[in-house]
Short mmCIF file of C-alpha atoms and ligand atoms in Angstrom, two decimals:
data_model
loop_
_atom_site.label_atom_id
_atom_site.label_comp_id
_atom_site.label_asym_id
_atom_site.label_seq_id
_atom_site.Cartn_x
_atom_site.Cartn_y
_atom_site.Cartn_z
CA UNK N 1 0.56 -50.67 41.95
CA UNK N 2 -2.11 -52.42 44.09
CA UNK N 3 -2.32 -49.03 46.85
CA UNK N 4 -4.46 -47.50 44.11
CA UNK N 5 -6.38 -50.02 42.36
CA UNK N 6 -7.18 -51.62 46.29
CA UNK N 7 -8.69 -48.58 47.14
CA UNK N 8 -11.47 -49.42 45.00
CA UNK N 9 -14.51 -51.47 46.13
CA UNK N 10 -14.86 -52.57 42.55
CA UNK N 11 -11.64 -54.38 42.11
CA UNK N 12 -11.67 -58.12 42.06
CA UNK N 13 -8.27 -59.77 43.10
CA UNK N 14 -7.20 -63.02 42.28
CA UNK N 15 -4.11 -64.90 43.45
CA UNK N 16 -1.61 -63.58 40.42
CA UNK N 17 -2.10 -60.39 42.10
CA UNK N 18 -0.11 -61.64 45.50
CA UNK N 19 3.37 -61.11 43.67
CA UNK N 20 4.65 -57.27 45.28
CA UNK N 21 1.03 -56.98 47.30
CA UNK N 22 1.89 -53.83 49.47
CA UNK N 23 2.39 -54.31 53.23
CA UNK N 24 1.48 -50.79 54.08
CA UNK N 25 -1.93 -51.63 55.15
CA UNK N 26 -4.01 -53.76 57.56
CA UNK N 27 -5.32 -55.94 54.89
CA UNK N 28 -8.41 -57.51 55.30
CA UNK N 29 -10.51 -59.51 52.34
CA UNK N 30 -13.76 -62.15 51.41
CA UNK N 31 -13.07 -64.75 49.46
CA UNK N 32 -15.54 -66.43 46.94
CA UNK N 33 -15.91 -68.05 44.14
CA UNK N 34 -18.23 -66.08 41.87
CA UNK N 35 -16.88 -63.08 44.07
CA UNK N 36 -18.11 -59.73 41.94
CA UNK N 37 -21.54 -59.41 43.89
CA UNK N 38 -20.20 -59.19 47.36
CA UNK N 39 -20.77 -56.01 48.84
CA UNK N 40 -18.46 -56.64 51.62
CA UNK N 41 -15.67 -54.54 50.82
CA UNK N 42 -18.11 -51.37 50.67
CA UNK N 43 -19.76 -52.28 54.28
CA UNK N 44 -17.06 -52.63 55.53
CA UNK N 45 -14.68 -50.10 54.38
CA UNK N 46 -17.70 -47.74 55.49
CA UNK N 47 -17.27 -49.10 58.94
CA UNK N 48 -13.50 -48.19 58.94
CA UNK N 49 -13.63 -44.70 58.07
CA UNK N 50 -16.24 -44.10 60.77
CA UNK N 51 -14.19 -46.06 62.95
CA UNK N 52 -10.74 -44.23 61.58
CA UNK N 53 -12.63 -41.33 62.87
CA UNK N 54 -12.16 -42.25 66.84
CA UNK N 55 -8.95 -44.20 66.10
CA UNK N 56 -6.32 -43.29 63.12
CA UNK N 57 -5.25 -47.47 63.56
CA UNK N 58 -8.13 -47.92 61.42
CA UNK N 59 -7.28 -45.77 58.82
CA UNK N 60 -4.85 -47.78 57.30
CA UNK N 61 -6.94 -50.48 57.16
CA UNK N 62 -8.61 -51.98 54.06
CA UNK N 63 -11.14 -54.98 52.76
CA UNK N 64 -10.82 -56.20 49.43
CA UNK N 65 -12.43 -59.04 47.84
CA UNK N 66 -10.94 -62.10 46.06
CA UNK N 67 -11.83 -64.67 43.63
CA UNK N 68 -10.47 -68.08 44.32
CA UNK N 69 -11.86 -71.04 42.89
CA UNK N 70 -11.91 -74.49 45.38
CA UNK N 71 -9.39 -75.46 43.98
CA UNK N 72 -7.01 -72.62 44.70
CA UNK N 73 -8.24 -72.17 48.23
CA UNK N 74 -5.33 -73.89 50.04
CA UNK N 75 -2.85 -72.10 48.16
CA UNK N 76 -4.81 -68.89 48.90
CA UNK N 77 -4.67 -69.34 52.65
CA UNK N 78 -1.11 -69.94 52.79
CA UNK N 79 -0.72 -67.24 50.56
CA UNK N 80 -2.71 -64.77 52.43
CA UNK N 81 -1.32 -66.04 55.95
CA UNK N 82 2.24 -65.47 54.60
CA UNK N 83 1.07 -62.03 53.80
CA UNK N 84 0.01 -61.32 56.96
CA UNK N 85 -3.70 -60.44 56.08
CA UNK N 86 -5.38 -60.11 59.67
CA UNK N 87 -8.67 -61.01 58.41
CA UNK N 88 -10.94 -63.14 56.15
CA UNK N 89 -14.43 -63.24 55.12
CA UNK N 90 -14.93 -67.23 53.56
CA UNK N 91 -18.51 -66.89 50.80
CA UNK N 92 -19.73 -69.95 48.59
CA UNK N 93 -17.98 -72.38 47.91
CA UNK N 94 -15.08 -72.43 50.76
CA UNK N 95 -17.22 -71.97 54.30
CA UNK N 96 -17.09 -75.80 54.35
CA UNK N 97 -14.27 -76.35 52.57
CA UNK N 98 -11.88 -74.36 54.90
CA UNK N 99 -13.36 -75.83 58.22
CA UNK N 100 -10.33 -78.74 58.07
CA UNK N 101 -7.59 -76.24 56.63
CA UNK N 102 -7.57 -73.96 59.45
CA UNK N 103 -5.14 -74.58 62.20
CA UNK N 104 -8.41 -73.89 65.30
CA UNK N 105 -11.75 -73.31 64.97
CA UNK N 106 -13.86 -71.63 67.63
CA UNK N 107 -15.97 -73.70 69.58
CA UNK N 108 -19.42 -72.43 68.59
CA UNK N 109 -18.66 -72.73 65.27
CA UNK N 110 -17.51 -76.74 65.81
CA UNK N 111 -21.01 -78.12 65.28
CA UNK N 112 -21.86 -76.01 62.33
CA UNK N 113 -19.11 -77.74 59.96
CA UNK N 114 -17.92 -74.66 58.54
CA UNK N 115 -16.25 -71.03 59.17
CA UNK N 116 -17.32 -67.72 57.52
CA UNK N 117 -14.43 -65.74 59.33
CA UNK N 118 -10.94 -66.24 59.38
CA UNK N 119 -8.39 -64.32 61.80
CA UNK N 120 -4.63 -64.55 61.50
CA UNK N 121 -2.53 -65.68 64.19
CA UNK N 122 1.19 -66.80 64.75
CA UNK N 123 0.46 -70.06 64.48
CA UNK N 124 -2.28 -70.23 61.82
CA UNK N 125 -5.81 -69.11 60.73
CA UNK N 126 -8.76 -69.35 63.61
CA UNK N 127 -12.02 -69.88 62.37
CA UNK N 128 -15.29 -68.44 63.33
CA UNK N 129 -19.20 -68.50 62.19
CA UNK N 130 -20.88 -65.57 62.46
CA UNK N 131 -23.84 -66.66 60.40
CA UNK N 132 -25.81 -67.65 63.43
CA UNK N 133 -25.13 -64.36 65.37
CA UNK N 134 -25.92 -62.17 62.39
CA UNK N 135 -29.35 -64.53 61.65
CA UNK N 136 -30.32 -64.20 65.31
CA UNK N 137 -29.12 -60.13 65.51
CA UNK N 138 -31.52 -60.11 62.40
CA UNK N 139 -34.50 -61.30 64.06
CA UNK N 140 -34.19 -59.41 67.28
CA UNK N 141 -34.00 -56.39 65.43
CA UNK N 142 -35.98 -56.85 62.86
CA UNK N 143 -38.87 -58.84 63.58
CA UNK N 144 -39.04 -58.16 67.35
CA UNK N 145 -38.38 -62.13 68.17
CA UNK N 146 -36.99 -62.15 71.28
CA UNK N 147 -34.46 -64.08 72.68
CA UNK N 148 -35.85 -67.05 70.75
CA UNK N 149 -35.70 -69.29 73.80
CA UNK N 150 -38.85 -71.09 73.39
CA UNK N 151 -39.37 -69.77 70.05
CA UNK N 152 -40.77 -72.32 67.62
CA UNK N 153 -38.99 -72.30 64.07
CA UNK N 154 -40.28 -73.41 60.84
CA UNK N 155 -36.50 -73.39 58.96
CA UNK N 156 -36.77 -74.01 55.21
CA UNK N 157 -33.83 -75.43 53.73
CA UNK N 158 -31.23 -77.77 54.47
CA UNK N 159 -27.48 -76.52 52.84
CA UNK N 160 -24.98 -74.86 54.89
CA UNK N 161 -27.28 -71.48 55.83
CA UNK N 162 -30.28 -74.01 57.26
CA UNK N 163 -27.11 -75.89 58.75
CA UNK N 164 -25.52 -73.12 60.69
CA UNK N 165 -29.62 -71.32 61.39
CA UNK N 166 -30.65 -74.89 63.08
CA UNK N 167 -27.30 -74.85 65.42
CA UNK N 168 -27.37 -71.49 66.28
CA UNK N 169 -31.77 -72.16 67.26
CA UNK N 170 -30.81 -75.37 68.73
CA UNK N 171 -28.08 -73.50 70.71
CA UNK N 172 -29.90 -70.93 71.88
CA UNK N 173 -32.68 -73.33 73.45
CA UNK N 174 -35.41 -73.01 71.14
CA UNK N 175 -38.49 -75.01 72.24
CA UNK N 176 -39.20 -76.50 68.74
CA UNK N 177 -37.12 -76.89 65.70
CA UNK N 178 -39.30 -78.15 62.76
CA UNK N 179 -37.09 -78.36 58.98
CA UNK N 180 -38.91 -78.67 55.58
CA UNK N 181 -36.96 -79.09 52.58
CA UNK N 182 -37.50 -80.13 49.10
CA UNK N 183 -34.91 -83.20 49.01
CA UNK N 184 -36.22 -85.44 51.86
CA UNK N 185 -32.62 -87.22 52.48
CA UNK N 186 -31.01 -83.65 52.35
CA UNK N 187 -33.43 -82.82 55.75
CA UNK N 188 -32.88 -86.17 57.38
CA UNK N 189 -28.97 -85.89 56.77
CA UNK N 190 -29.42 -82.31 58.60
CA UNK N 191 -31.69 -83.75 61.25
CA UNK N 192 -29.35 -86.23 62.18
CA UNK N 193 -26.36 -83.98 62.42
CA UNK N 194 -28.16 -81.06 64.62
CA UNK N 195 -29.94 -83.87 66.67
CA UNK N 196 -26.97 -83.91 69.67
CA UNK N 197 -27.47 -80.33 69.62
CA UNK N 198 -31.42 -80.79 70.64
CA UNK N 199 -31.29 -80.92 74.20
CA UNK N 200 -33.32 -78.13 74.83
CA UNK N 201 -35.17 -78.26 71.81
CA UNK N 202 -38.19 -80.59 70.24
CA UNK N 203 -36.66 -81.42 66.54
CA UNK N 204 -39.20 -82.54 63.93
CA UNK N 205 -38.98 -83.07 59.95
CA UNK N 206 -41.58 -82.33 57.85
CA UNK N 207 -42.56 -82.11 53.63
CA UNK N 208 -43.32 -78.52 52.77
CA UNK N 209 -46.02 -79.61 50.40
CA UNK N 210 -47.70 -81.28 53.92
CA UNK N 211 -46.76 -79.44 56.98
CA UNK N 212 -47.73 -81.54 59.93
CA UNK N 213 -51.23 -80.74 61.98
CA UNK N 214 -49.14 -80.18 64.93
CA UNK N 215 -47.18 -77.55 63.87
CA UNK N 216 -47.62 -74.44 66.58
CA UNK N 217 -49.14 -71.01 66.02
CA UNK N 218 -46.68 -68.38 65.98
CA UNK N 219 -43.78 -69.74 64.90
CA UNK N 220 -40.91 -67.75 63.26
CA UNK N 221 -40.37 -69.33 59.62
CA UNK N 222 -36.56 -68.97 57.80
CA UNK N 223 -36.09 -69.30 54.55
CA UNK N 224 -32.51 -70.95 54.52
CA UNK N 225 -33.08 -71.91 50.96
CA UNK N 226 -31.85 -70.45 47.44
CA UNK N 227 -35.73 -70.48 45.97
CA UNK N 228 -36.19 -66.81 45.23
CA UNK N 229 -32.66 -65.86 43.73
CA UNK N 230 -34.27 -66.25 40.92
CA UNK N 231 -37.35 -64.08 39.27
CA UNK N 232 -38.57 -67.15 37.77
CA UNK N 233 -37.67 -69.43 41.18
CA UNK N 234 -41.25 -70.93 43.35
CA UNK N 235 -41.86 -70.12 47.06
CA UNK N 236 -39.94 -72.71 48.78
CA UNK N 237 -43.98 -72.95 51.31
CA UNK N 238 -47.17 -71.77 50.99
CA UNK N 239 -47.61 -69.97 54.21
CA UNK N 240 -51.23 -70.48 53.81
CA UNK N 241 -50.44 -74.34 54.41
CA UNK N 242 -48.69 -72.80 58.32
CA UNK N 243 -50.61 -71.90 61.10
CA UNK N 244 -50.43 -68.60 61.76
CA UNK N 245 -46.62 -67.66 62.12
CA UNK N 246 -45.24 -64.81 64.13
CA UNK N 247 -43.37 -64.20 61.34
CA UNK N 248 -41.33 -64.57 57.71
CA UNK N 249 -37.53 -63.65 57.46
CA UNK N 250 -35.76 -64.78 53.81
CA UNK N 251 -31.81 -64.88 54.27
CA UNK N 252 -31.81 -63.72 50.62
CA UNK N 253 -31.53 -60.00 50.24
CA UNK N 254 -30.94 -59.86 46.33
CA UNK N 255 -33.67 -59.26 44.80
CA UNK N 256 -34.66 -57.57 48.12
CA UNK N 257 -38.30 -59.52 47.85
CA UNK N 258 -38.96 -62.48 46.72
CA UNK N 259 -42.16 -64.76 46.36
CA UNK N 260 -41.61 -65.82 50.05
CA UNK N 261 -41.68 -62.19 51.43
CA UNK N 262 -44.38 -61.14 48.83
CA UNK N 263 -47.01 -63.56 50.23
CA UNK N 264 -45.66 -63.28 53.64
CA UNK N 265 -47.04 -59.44 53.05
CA UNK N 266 -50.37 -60.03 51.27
CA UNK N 267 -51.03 -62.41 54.46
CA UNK N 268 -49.91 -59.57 56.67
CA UNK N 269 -47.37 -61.46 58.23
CA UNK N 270 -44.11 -59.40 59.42
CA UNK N 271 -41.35 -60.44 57.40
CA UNK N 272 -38.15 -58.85 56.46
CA UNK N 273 -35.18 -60.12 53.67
CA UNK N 274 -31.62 -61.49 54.57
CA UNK N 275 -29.89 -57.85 54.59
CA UNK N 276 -29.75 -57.19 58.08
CA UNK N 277 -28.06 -61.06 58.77
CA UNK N 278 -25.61 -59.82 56.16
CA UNK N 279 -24.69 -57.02 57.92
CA UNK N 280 -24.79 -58.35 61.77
CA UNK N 281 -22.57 -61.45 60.37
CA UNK N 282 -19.99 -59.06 58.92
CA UNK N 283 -20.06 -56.35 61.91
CA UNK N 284 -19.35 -59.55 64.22
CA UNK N 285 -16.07 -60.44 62.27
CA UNK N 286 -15.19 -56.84 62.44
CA UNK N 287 -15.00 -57.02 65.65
CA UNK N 288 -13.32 -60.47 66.26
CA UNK N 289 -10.91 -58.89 63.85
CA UNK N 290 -10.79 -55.16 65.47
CA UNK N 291 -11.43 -55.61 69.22
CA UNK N 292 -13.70 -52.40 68.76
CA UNK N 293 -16.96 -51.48 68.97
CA UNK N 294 -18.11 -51.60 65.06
CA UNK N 295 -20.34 -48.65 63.41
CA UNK N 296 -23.39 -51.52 62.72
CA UNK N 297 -25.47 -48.62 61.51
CA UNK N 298 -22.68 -47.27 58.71
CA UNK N 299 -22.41 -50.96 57.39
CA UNK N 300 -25.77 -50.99 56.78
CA UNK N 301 -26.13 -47.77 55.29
CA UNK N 302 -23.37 -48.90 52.94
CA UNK N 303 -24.71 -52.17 52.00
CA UNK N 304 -28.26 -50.76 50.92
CA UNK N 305 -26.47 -47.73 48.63
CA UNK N 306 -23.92 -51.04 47.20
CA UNK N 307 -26.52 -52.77 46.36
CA UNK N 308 -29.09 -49.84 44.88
CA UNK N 309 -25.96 -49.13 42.53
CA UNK N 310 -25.81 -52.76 41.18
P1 NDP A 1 -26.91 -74.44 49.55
O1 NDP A 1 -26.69 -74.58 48.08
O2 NDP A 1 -26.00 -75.10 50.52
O3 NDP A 1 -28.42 -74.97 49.87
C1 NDP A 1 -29.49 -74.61 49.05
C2 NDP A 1 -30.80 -75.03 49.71
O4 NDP A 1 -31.87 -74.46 48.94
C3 NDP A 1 -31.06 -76.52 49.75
O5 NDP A 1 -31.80 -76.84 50.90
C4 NDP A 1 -31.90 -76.75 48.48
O6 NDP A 1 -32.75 -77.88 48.59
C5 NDP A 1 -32.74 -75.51 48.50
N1 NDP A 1 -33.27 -75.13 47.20
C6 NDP A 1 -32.58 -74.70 46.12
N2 NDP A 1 -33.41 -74.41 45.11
C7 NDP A 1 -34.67 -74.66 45.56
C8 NDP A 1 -35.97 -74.55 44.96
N3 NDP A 1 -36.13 -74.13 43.71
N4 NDP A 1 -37.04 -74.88 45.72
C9 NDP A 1 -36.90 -75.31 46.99
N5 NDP A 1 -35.69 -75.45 47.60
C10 NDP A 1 -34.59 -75.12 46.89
O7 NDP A 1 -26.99 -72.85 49.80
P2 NDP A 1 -26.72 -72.08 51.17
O8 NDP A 1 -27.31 -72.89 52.25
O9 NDP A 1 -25.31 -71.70 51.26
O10 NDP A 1 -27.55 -70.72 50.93
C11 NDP A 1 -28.97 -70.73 50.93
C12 NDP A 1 -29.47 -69.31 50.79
O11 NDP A 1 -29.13 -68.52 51.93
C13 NDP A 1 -28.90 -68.57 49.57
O12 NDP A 1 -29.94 -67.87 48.96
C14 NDP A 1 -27.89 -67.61 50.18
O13 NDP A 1 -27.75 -66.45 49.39
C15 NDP A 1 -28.56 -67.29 51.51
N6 NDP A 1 -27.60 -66.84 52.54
C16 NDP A 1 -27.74 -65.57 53.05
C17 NDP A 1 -26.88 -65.11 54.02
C18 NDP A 1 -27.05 -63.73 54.56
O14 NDP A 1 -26.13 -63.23 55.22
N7 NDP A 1 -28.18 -63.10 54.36
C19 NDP A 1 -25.77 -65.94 54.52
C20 NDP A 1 -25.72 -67.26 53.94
C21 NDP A 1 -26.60 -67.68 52.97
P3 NDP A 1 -32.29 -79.34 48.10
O15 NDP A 1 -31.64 -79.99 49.28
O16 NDP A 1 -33.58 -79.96 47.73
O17 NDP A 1 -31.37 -79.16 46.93
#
């Protein structure tokens, strides 16, 4: 019963739909909680036929998505470790919540507080972030930043993206980390987590109604925030109130601009939206998951027609 209906990327599975799950597949799945806009299942299902192509393992393969409330998570892990899934993708609301229900989690992803990718083993799920890699991939790529050692960042936000964009800066040795956000104790809770992390790294707080004087020239600004999910949301900064940044990039990539990106444009600033992070943070758990070099290019391709058909 499931072979068929699993072969679509519209299908959304919830845990009633464990009972006689078919074991002739490589089963691999995200689970959230709303789940029905994730266009993980089409990226990477895309990336499995390309790689089926080189290496028939792959063709029996398959990612499917989930709904599981919080509540249901624990259940759902057990569930899905019984089952023998090899991997999972964790989405809003679990990334935290499954950081103390997994039996290891990798050490990168320690400081960060949460996991985003889960890989079966014997013994029981490891967990890994690929957030950081697929925000840092994004930047390379997309806005020509470098290695971003001795970049200065201007991160907006302070949730669990900011959380997991200020260790993966702080970890890569950036020269200065300076956090805005609208809730002032929300940005000093995050300062004082990341601060052990700031070795390397000049860490500073500011309002983003009253960026500091001090604030460099050319500094790469992340929007870690939700403003701009919404049509009717505000710009989370007035770029106009920055010295001149090297550039904008939005983690949000639905709607594909928002008033952030908009501005960053009329100011002829490069910016880009939070599609390509998407896409490097999944191709990075394909691989944990594979072992094999993953078709980055086909993911993307996928995720852009996924979301053009919503
Ligand atoms: P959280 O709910 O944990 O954090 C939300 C953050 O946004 C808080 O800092 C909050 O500030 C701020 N915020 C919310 N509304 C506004 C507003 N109207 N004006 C100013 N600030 C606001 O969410 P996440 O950290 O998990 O996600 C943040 C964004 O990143 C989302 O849009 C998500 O889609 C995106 N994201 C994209 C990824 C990608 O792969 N491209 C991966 C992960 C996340 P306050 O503290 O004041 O409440």
């Amino acid at each position: 019963m499931h072979s068929s209906r699993s072969d679509s990327e519209k299908d959304v599975f919830t845990l009633a739909d464990l009972s006689g799950w078919p074991q002739d597949r490589t089963w691999l799945a995200v689970l959230g909680h709303p789940i029905h806009h994730s266009i993980s299942p089409a990226m990477h299902n895309a990336a499995l036929v390309t790689m089926a192509k080189s290496d028939p393992r792959f063709s029996t393969w398959r990612y499917v998505r989930f709904d599981v409330p919080p509540e249901e998570l624990p259940e759902a892990l057990k569930r899905l470790h019984a089952l023998k899934f090899l991997g999972l993708n964790l989405t809003l609301p679990h990334k935290v919540l499954a950081f103390d229900r997994v039996w290891r989690v990798d050490t990168a992803a320690q400081p960060i507080g949460a996991v985003n990718t889960l890989r079966w083993s014997p013994e029981g799920w490891e967990g890994f972030n690929t957030d950081g890699h697929g925000l840092a991939t994004a930047l390379q790529e997309d806005l020509r930043a470098g290695d971003l050692q001795n970049a200065a960042i201007v991160l907006l936000g302070a949730g669990g993206a900011a959380r997991g964009a200020a260790v993966e800066m702080l970890q890569r040795g950036c020269a200065s980390l300076w956090i805005a956000n609208r809730t002032t104790a929300n940005r000093d809770a995050l300062l004082d987590s990341v601060r052990p992390l700031a070795t390397r790294s000049t860490l500073h707080g500011f309002d983003p109604q009253r960026p500091p004087a001090d604030l460099p020239t050319g500094a790469w600004v992340i929007n870690a925030t939700s403003a701009g999910l919404r049509p009717t949301d505000p710009a989370p900064i007035d770029l106009r109130l920055l010295r001149k940044p090297a550039g904008v990039y939005d983690m949000i990539y639905n709607p594909p601009q928002t008033p952030l990106l908009a501005q960053a444009a009329s100011l002829g600033l490069p910016s880009t939206n939070g599609l390509s992070m998407l896409v490097h943070q999944g191709a990075r758990a394909l691989g944990i998951w594979s072992g094999a070099s993953v078709p980055v290019k086909e993911m993307r391709r996928a995720a852009e027609a996924s979301l053009k058909r919503d």
